[in-house]
């Protein structure tokens, strides 16, 4: 094509949208026994690495601190609960 062809063409823009599939459990949380005052680690495995994980107890969202620690590596997510109390069950 001649140089005039390129100068007379208009550029068009397009957008690409996609819907990401949700992360699912490959391995769900298992019941775990632990002693009062101790520490327990709950683990699950997801179908997508680094998927956003929100830990909850009923309607209450858990946040990292002295009581709770959240870890995530690849598809594995862990919740560590320290200083266990009966209400943690």
mmCIF file of N, CA, C and O in Angstrom, residues 55-88:
data_model
loop_
_atom_site.group_PDB
_atom_site.id
_atom_site.type_symbol
_atom_site.label_atom_id
_atom_site.label_comp_id
_atom_site.label_asym_id
_atom_site.label_seq_id
_atom_site.Cartn_x
_atom_site.Cartn_y
_atom_site.Cartn_z
ATOM 1 N N UNK A 55 -11.479 -15.141 55.157
ATOM 2 C CA UNK A 55 -11.788 -16.081 56.225
ATOM 3 C C UNK A 55 -12.909 -15.504 57.077
ATOM 4 O O UNK A 55 -12.872 -14.339 57.452
ATOM 5 N N UNK A 56 -13.909 -16.341 57.379
ATOM 6 C CA UNK A 56 -15.054 -15.890 58.165
ATOM 7 C C UNK A 56 -15.420 -16.943 59.193
ATOM 8 O O UNK A 56 -15.208 -18.123 58.980
ATOM 9 N N UNK A 57 -16.000 -16.482 60.276
ATOM 10 C CA UNK A 57 -16.615 -17.360 61.274
ATOM 11 C C UNK A 57 -18.053 -16.894 61.368
ATOM 12 O O UNK A 57 -18.332 -15.847 61.937
ATOM 13 N N UNK A 58 -18.950 -17.650 60.736
ATOM 14 C CA UNK A 58 -20.329 -17.198 60.617
ATOM 15 C C UNK A 58 -20.381 -15.961 59.747
ATOM 16 O O UNK A 58 -19.855 -15.957 58.638
ATOM 17 N N UNK A 59 -20.974 -14.899 60.252
ATOM 18 C CA UNK A 59 -21.073 -13.638 59.511
ATOM 19 C C UNK A 59 -19.904 -12.698 59.780
ATOM 20 O O UNK A 59 -19.850 -11.601 59.222
ATOM 21 N N UNK A 60 -18.969 -13.101 60.626
ATOM 22 C CA UNK A 60 -17.868 -12.231 61.045
ATOM 23 C C UNK A 60 -16.626 -12.511 60.202
ATOM 24 O O UNK A 60 -16.149 -13.645 60.123
ATOM 25 N N UNK A 61 -16.096 -11.460 59.556
ATOM 26 C CA UNK A 61 -14.860 -11.580 58.791
ATOM 27 C C UNK A 61 -13.683 -11.549 59.753
ATOM 28 O O UNK A 61 -13.633 -10.716 60.652
ATOM 29 N N UNK A 62 -12.745 -12.467 59.568
ATOM 30 C CA UNK A 62 -11.550 -12.538 60.419
ATOM 31 C C UNK A 62 -10.425 -11.741 59.784
ATOM 32 O O UNK A 62 -10.246 -11.763 58.560
ATOM 33 N N UNK A 63 -9.649 -11.060 60.614
ATOM 34 C CA UNK A 63 -8.536 -10.235 60.141
ATOM 35 C C UNK A 63 -7.255 -10.664 60.846
ATOM 36 O O UNK A 63 -7.290 -11.113 61.996
ATOM 37 N N UNK A 64 -6.101 -10.509 60.179
ATOM 38 C CA UNK A 64 -4.841 -10.895 60.810
ATOM 39 C C UNK A 64 -4.519 -10.049 62.036
ATOM 40 O O UNK A 64 -4.834 -8.868 62.081
ATOM 41 N N UNK A 65 -3.926 -10.691 63.010
ATOM 42 C CA UNK A 65 -3.527 -10.032 64.246
ATOM 43 C C UNK A 65 -2.925 -11.073 65.170
ATOM 44 O O UNK A 65 -2.417 -12.098 64.713
ATOM 45 N N UNK A 66 -2.978 -10.838 66.482
ATOM 46 C CA UNK A 66 -2.428 -11.810 67.439
ATOM 47 C C UNK A 66 -3.238 -13.100 67.456
ATOM 48 O O UNK A 66 -2.688 -14.173 67.606
ATOM 49 N N UNK A 67 -4.531 -12.998 67.267
ATOM 50 C CA UNK A 67 -5.414 -14.161 67.329
ATOM 51 C C UNK A 67 -5.362 -14.986 66.038
ATOM 52 O O UNK A 67 -5.322 -16.206 66.081
ATOM 53 N N UNK A 68 -5.407 -14.305 64.891
ATOM 54 C CA UNK A 68 -5.488 -14.992 63.594
ATOM 55 C C UNK A 68 -4.314 -14.623 62.705
ATOM 56 O O UNK A 68 -3.935 -13.459 62.619
ATOM 57 N N UNK A 69 -3.802 -15.624 62.022
ATOM 58 C CA UNK A 69 -2.774 -15.402 61.008
ATOM 59 C C UNK A 69 -3.244 -16.087 59.733
ATOM 60 O O UNK A 69 -3.699 -17.233 59.775
ATOM 61 N N UNK A 70 -3.161 -15.385 58.607
ATOM 62 C CA UNK A 70 -3.559 -15.935 57.323
ATOM 63 C C UNK A 70 -2.311 -16.097 56.458
ATOM 64 O O UNK A 70 -1.495 -15.193 56.376
ATOM 65 N N UNK A 71 -2.212 -17.269 55.832
ATOM 66 C CA UNK A 71 -1.082 -17.545 54.943
ATOM 67 C C UNK A 71 -1.641 -18.071 53.630
ATOM 68 O O UNK A 71 -2.648 -18.775 53.618
ATOM 69 N N UNK A 72 -0.968 -17.738 52.540
ATOM 70 C CA UNK A 72 -1.393 -18.238 51.249
ATOM 71 C C UNK A 72 -0.174 -18.398 50.362
ATOM 72 O O UNK A 72 0.639 -17.492 50.243
ATOM 73 N N UNK A 73 -0.064 -19.579 49.758
ATOM 74 C CA UNK A 73 1.035 -19.846 48.837
ATOM 75 C C UNK A 73 0.481 -20.697 47.708
ATOM 76 O O UNK A 73 -0.023 -21.794 47.944
ATOM 77 N N UNK A 74 0.532 -20.145 46.508
ATOM 78 C CA UNK A 74 -0.032 -20.861 45.367
ATOM 79 C C UNK A 74 -1.518 -21.089 45.571
ATOM 80 O O UNK A 74 -2.271 -20.161 45.835
ATOM 81 N N UNK A 75 -1.934 -22.346 45.484
ATOM 82 C CA UNK A 75 -3.355 -22.700 45.641
ATOM 83 C C UNK A 75 -3.728 -23.010 47.092
ATOM 84 O O UNK A 75 -4.895 -23.235 47.390
ATOM 85 N N UNK A 76 -2.757 -23.048 47.987
ATOM 86 C CA UNK A 76 -3.014 -23.416 49.384
ATOM 87 C C UNK A 76 -3.244 -22.172 50.235
ATOM 88 O O UNK A 76 -2.517 -21.188 50.133
ATOM 89 N N UNK A 77 -4.274 -22.244 51.082
ATOM 90 C CA UNK A 77 -4.579 -21.155 52.008
ATOM 91 C C UNK A 77 -4.670 -21.742 53.416
ATOM 92 O O UNK A 77 -5.200 -22.835 53.601
ATOM 93 N N UNK A 78 -4.123 -21.016 54.395
ATOM 94 C CA UNK A 78 -4.130 -21.479 55.786
ATOM 95 C C UNK A 78 -4.613 -20.369 56.711
ATOM 96 O O UNK A 78 -4.336 -19.193 56.488
ATOM 97 N N UNK A 79 -5.322 -20.809 57.742
ATOM 98 C CA UNK A 79 -5.726 -19.921 58.826
ATOM 99 C C UNK A 79 -5.169 -20.511 60.106
ATOM 100 O O UNK A 79 -5.457 -21.663 60.438
ATOM 101 N N UNK A 80 -4.354 -19.747 60.817
ATOM 102 C CA UNK A 80 -3.804 -20.165 62.099
ATOM 103 C C UNK A 80 -4.576 -19.419 63.181
ATOM 104 O O UNK A 80 -4.695 -18.190 63.128
ATOM 105 N N UNK A 81 -5.122 -20.169 64.130
ATOM 106 C CA UNK A 81 -5.857 -19.567 65.244
ATOM 107 C C UNK A 81 -5.051 -19.824 66.511
ATOM 108 O O UNK A 81 -4.778 -20.983 66.852
ATOM 109 N N UNK A 82 -4.655 -18.764 67.186
ATOM 110 C CA UNK A 82 -3.846 -18.849 68.397
ATOM 111 C C UNK A 82 -4.719 -18.721 69.644
ATOM 112 O O UNK A 82 -5.821 -18.168 69.587
ATOM 113 N N UNK A 83 -4.192 -19.193 70.760
ATOM 114 C CA UNK A 83 -4.849 -19.041 72.058
ATOM 115 C C UNK A 83 -6.317 -19.471 71.988
ATOM 116 O O UNK A 83 -7.225 -18.692 72.240
ATOM 117 N N UNK A 84 -6.508 -20.731 71.606
ATOM 118 C CA UNK A 84 -7.857 -21.251 71.370
ATOM 119 C C UNK A 84 -8.744 -21.145 72.601
ATOM 120 O O UNK A 84 -8.301 -21.387 73.722
ATOM 121 N N UNK A 85 -9.992 -20.795 72.346
ATOM 122 C CA UNK A 85 -11.034 -20.701 73.363
ATOM 123 C C UNK A 85 -12.230 -21.525 72.872
ATOM 124 O O UNK A 85 -12.357 -21.776 71.671
ATOM 125 N N UNK A 86 -13.126 -21.924 73.761
ATOM 126 C CA UNK A 86 -14.307 -22.694 73.344
ATOM 127 C C UNK A 86 -15.106 -21.986 72.242
ATOM 128 O O UNK A 86 -15.649 -22.631 71.353
ATOM 129 N N UNK A 87 -15.149 -20.664 72.265
ATOM 130 C CA UNK A 87 -15.881 -19.907 71.246
ATOM 131 C C UNK A 87 -15.275 -19.978 69.869
ATOM 132 O O UNK A 87 -15.899 -19.556 68.881
ATOM 133 N N UNK A 88 -14.062 -20.484 69.746
ATOM 134 C CA UNK A 88 -13.409 -20.610 68.442
ATOM 135 C C UNK A 88 -13.914 -21.811 67.656
ATOM 136 O O UNK A 88 -13.623 -21.938 66.472
#
